Short mmCIF file of C-alpha atoms and ligand atoms in Angstrom, two decimals:
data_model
loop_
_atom_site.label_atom_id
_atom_site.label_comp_id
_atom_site.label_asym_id
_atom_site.label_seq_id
_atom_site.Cartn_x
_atom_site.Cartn_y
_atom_site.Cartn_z
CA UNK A 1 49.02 -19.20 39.29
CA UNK A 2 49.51 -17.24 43.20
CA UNK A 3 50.34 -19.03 45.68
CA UNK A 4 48.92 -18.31 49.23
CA UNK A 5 51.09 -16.55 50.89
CA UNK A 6 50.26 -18.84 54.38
CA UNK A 7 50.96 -22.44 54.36
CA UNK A 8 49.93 -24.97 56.75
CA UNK A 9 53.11 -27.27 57.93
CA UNK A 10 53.25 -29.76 60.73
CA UNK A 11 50.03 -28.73 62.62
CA UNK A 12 50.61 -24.73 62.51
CA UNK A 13 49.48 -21.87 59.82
CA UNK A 14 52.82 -20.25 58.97
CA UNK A 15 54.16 -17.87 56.74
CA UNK A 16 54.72 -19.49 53.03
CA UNK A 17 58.74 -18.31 53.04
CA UNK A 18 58.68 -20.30 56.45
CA UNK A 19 57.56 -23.75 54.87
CA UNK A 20 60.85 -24.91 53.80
CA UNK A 21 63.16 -28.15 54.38
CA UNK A 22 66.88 -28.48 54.60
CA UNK A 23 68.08 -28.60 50.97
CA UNK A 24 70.44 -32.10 51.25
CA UNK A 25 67.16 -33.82 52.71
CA UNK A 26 66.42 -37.42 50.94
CA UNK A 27 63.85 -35.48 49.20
CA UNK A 28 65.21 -32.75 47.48
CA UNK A 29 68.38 -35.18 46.90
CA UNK A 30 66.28 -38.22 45.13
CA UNK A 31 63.08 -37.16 45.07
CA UNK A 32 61.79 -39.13 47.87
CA UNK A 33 58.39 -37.36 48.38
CA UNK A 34 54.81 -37.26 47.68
CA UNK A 35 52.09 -34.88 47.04
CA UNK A 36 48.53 -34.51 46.15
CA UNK A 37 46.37 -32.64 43.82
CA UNK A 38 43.13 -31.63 44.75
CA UNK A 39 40.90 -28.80 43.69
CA UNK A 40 37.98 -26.78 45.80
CA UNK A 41 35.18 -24.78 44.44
CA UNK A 42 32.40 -22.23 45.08
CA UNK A 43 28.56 -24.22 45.31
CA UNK A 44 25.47 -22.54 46.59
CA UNK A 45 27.00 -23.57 50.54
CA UNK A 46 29.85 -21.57 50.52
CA UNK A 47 33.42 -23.03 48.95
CA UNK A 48 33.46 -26.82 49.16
CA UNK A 49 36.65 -29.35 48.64
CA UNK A 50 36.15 -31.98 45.78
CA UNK A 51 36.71 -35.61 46.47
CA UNK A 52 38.76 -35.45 49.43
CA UNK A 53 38.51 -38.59 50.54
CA UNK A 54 39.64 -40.51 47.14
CA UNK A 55 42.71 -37.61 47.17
CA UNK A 56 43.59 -39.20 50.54
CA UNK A 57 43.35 -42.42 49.98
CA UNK A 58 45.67 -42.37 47.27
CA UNK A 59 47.97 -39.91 49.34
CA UNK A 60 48.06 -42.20 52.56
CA UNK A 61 47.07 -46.02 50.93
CA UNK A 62 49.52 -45.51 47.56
CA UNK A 63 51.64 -42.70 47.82
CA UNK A 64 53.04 -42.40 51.48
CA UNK A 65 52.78 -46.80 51.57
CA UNK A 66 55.33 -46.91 48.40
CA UNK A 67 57.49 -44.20 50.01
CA UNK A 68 57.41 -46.37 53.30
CA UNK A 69 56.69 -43.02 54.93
CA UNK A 70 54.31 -42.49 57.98
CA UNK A 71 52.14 -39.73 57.84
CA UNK A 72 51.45 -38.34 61.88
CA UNK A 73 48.27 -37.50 60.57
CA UNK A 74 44.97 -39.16 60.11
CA UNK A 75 42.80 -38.27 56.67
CA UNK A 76 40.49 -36.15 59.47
CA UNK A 77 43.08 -34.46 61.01
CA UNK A 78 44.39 -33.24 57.19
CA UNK A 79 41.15 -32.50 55.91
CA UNK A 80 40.49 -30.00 59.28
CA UNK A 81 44.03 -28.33 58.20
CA UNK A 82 42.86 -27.74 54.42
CA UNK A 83 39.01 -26.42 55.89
CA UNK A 84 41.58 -24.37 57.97
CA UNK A 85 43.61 -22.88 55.40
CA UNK A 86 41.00 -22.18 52.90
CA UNK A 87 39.22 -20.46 55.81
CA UNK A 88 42.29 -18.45 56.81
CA UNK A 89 42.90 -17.22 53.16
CA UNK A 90 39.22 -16.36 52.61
CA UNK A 91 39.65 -18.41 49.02
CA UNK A 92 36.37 -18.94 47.65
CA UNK A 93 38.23 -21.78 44.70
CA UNK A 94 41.43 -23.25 43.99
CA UNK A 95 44.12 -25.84 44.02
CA UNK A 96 45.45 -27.71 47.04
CA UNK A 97 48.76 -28.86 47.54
CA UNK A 98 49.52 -31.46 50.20
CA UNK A 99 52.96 -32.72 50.51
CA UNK A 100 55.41 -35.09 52.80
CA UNK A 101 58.77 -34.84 52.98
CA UNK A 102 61.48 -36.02 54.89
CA UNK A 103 63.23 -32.07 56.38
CA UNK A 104 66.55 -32.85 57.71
CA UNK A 105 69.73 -33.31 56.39
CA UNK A 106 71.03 -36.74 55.13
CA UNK A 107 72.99 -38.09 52.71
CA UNK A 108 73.06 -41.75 50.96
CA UNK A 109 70.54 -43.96 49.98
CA UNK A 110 70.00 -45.93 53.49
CA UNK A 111 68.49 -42.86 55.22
CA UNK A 112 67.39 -43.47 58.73
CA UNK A 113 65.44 -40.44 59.31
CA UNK A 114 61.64 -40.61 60.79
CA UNK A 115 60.24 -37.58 60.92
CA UNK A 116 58.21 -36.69 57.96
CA UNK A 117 56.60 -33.47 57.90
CA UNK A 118 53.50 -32.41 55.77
CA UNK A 119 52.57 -29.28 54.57
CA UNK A 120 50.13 -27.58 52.25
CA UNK A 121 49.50 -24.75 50.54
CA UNK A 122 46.55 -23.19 48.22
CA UNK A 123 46.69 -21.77 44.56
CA UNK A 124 44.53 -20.08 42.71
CA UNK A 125 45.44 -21.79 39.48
CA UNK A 126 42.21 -20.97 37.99
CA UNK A 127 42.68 -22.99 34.56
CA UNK A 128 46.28 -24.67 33.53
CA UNK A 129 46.02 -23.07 30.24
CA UNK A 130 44.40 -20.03 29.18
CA UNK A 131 43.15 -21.57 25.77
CA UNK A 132 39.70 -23.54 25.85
CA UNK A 133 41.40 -26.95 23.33
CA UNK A 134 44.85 -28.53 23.26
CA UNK A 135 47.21 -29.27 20.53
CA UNK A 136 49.75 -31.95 21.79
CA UNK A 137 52.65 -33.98 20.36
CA UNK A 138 53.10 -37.66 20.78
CA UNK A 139 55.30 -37.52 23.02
CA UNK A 140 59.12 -39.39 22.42
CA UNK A 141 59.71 -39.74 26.19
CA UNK A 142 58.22 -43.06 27.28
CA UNK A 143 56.13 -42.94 29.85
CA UNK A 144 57.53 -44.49 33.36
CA UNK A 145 57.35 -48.37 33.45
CA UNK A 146 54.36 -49.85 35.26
CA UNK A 147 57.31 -52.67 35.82
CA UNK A 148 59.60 -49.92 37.87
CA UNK A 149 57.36 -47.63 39.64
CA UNK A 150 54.03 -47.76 41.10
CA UNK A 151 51.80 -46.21 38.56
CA UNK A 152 49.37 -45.06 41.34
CA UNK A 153 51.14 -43.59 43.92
CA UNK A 154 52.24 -39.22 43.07
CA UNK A 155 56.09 -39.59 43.84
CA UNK A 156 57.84 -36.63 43.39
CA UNK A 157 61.03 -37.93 41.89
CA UNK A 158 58.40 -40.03 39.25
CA UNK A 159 57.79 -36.26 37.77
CA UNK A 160 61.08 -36.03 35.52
CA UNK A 161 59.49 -37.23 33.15
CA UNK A 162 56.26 -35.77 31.95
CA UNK A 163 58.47 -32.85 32.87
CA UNK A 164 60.87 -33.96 30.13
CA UNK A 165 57.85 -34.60 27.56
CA UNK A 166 56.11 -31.28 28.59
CA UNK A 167 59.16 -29.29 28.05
CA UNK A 168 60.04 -31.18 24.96
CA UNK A 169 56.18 -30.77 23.48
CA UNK A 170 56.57 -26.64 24.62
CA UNK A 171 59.57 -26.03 22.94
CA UNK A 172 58.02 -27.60 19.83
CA UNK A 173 55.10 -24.96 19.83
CA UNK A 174 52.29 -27.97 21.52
CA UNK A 175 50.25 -26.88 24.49
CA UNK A 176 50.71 -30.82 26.21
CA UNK A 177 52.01 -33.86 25.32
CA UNK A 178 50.49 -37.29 25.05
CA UNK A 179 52.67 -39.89 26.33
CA UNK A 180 53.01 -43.64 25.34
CA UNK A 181 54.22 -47.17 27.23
CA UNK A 182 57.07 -49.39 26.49
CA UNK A 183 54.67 -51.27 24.00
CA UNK A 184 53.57 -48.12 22.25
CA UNK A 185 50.03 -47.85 23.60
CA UNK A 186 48.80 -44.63 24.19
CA UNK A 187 48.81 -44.39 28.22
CA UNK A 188 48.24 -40.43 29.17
CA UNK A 189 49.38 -37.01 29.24
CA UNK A 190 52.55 -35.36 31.86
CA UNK A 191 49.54 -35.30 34.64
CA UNK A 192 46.02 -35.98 32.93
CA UNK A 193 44.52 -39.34 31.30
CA UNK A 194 42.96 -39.64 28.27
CA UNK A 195 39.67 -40.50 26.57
CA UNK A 196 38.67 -40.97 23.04
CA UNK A 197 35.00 -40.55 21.81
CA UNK A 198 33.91 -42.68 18.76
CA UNK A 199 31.12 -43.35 17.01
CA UNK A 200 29.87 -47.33 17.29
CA UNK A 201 28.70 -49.12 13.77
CA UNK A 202 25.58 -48.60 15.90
CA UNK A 203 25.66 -44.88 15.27
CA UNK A 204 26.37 -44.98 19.76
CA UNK A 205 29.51 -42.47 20.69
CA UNK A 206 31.39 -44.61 23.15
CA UNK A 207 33.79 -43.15 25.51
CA UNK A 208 37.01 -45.33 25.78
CA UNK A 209 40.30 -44.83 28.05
CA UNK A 210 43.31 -47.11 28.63
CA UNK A 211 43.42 -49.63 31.01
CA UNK A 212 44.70 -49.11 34.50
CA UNK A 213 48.43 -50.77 34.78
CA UNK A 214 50.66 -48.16 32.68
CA UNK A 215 48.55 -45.37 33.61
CA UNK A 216 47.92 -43.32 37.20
CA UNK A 217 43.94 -43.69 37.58
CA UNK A 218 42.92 -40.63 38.08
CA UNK A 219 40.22 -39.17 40.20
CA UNK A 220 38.85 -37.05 37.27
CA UNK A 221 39.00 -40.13 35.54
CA UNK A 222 36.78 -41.92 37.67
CA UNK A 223 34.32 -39.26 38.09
CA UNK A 224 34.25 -38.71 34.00
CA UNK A 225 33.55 -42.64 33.58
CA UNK A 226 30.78 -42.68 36.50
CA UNK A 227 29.16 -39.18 35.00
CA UNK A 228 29.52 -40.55 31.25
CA UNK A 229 27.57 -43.80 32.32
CA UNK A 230 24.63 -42.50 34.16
CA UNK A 231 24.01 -40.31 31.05
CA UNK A 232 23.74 -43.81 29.02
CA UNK A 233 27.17 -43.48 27.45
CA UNK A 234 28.92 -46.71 26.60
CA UNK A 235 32.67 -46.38 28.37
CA UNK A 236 35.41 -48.90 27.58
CA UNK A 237 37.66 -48.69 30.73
CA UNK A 238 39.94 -51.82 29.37
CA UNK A 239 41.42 -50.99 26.31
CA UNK A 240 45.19 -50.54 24.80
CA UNK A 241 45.62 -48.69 21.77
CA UNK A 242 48.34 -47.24 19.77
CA UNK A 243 48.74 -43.40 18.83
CA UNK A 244 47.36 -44.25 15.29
CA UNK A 245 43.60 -44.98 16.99
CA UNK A 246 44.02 -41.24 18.27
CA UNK A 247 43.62 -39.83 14.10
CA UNK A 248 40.55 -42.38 13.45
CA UNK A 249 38.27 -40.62 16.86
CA UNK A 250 36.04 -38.36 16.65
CA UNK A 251 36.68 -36.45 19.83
CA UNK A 252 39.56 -37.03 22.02
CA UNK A 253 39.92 -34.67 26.00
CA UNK A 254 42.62 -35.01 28.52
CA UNK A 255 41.39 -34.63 32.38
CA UNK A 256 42.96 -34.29 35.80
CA UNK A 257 42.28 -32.26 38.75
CA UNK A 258 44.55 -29.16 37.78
CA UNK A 259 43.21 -29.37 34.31
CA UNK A 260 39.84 -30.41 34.42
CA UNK A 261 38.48 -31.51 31.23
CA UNK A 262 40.10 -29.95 27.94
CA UNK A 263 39.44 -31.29 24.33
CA UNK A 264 42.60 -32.09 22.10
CA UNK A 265 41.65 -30.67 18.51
CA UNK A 266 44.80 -31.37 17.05
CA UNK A 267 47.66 -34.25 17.44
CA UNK A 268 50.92 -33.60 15.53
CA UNK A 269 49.63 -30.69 13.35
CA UNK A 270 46.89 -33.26 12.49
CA UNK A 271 42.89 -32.34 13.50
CA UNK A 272 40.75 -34.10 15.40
CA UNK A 273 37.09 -34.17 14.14
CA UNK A 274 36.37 -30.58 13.36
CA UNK A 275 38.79 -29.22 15.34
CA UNK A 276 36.62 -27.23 17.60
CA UNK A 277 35.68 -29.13 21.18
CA UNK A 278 33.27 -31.71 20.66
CA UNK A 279 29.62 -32.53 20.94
CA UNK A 280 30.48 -35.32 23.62
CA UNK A 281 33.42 -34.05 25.32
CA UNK A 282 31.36 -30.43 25.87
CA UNK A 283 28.57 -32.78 26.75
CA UNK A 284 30.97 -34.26 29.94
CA UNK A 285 32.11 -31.11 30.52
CA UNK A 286 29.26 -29.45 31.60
CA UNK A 287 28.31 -32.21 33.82
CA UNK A 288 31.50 -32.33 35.71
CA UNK A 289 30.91 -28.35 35.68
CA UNK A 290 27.89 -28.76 38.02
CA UNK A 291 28.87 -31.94 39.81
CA UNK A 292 31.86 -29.95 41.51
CA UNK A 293 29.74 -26.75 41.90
CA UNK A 294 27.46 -28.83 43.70
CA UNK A 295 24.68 -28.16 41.09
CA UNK A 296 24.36 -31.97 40.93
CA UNK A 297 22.15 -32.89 43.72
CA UNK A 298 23.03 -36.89 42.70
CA UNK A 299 26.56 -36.24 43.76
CA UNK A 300 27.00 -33.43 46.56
CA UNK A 301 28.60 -36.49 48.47
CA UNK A 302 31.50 -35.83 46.60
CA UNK A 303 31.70 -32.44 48.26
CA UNK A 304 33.05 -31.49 51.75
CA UNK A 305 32.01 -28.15 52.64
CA UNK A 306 34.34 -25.67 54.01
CA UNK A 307 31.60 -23.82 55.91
CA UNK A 308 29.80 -26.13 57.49
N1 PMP B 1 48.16 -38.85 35.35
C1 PMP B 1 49.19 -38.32 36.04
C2 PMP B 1 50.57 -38.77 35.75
C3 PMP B 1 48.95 -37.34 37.02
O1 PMP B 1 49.96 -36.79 37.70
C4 PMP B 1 47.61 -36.90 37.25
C5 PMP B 1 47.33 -35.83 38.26
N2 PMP B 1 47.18 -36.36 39.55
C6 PMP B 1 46.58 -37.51 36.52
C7 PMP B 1 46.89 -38.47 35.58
C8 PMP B 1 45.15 -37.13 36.78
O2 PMP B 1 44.78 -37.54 38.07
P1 PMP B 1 43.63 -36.81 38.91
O3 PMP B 1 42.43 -36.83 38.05
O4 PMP B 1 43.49 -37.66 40.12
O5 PMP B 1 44.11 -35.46 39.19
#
């Protein structure tokens, strides 16, 4: 994963070493930040951002609103400073990081500061892993409660723990980690959700997902349950189940923006199905392959060009 070595802070293209904040700021202290995730790819019109405007409305409407932080910045006026960067590194695909923080120095919980600044920078982070399936541990760090935090807003200090579950999953030997609620329903991995394929007594593979309330809703998430359905697939958007569902499915992928879409062949040391990526989940794959390189003439609405 390289960063770009230019970042885009407050309005100006700067060097990256330059993008920095005072290190006793609120957000360095507690965590009181937000950032975004959002990915941009080569189509046949140049390099083109994915979803940009469901990336900001989560980054303005959930995000910055929990953190009761204003950002002096429209959705426009951000989207001009990513075409900007990507144009100024010559990128052709990557990852995009926007972020607020609060700079300056203050200690204590009451902080009165109001400047926030924003900044973003690129990264090639071409695939999170270099394999092509996952093997993940059920995870025994609980998953942030719906109860404490807003599930849908990307708070920085809300990271510890998938951090904590990814670290603890690593150092067992598993590539991710699956993560479960208070209740013991399966709710997501440290940054993707989840979907299980199984086959109906109809002989039907139906695609289903938790429900939203424990889980952040993700954008890939959305865009695998709105491909899935046009293609006929039955997808169950409401359920709760616990880890021992995972063993009885006969396909089971994580998804996010960094990740994309990656099957999980084994859970525990256990398969799933054949172990080898399935039928369905190579199936959704491929779709969301040419949706975001704008191979998908159905969907090039999801696309912002850089170029144009
Ligand atoms: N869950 C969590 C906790 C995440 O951080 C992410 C990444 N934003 C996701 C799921 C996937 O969301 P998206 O598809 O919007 O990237």
């Amino acid at each position: 994963m390289a960063l770009s070595q230019i970042a885009w802070m407050d309005g100006k293209i700067i060097p990256l070493e330059e993008a920095a904040i005072n290190i006793f700021s609120p957000t360095v202290q507690y965590g009181h930040g937000g950032f975004e995730g959002i990915r941009f790819y080569e189509t046949g019109a140049g390099p083109a951002v994915f979803r940009i405007q469901e990336h900001w409305e989560r980054f303005f409407s959930h995000t910055a609103q929990e953190l009761a932080m204003e950002i002096p910045y429209s959705a426009d006026d951000l989207t001009a400073a990513v075409i900007g960067l990507i144009r100024a590194t010559g990128m052709r695909e990557g990852y995009i990081r926007p972020t607020i923080v609060y700079p300056e120095p203050e200690l204590g919980l009451r902080f009165q500061q109001k400047k926030v600044s924003v900044a973003i920078v690129l990264s090639s982070w071409e695939k999170k892993l270099a394999q092509d399936s996952l093997a993940v541990k059920i995870s025994p760090v609980m998953r942030n409660h719906p109860d404490a935090v807003n599930m849908r807003a990307k708070v920085t200090g809300y990271y510890q723990n998938p951090i904590r579950a990814l670290r603890d999953a690593s150092q067992d030997g598993f590539d991710e980690a699956i993560l479960l609620d208070s209740e013991g329903n399966v709710v997501e991995g440290s940054a993707e959700n989840i979907f299980l394929v199984q086959k109906l007594w109809t002989g039907t593979k139906a695609l289903f997902t938790p429900r939203k309330g424990a889980i952040l809703p993700g954008i890939t998430r959305g865009t695998v349950m709105a491909l899935a359905r046009a293609e006929g697939y039955i997808v169950n958007d409401c359920t709760s189940f616990k880890a021992s569902n995972l063993f009885l499915s006969d396909e089971i992928f994580l998804c996010g923006t960094a990740m994309e879409i990656l099957a999980v062949t084994a859970i525990d040391g256990n398969m799933i199905g054949n172990g080898k990526t399935g039928e369905v989940t190579s199936h959704i794959s491929q779709l969301y392959s040419d949706v975001i390189h704008g191979r998908d003439e159905r969907y090039l609405h999801w696309l912002t060009l850089v170029n144009s």
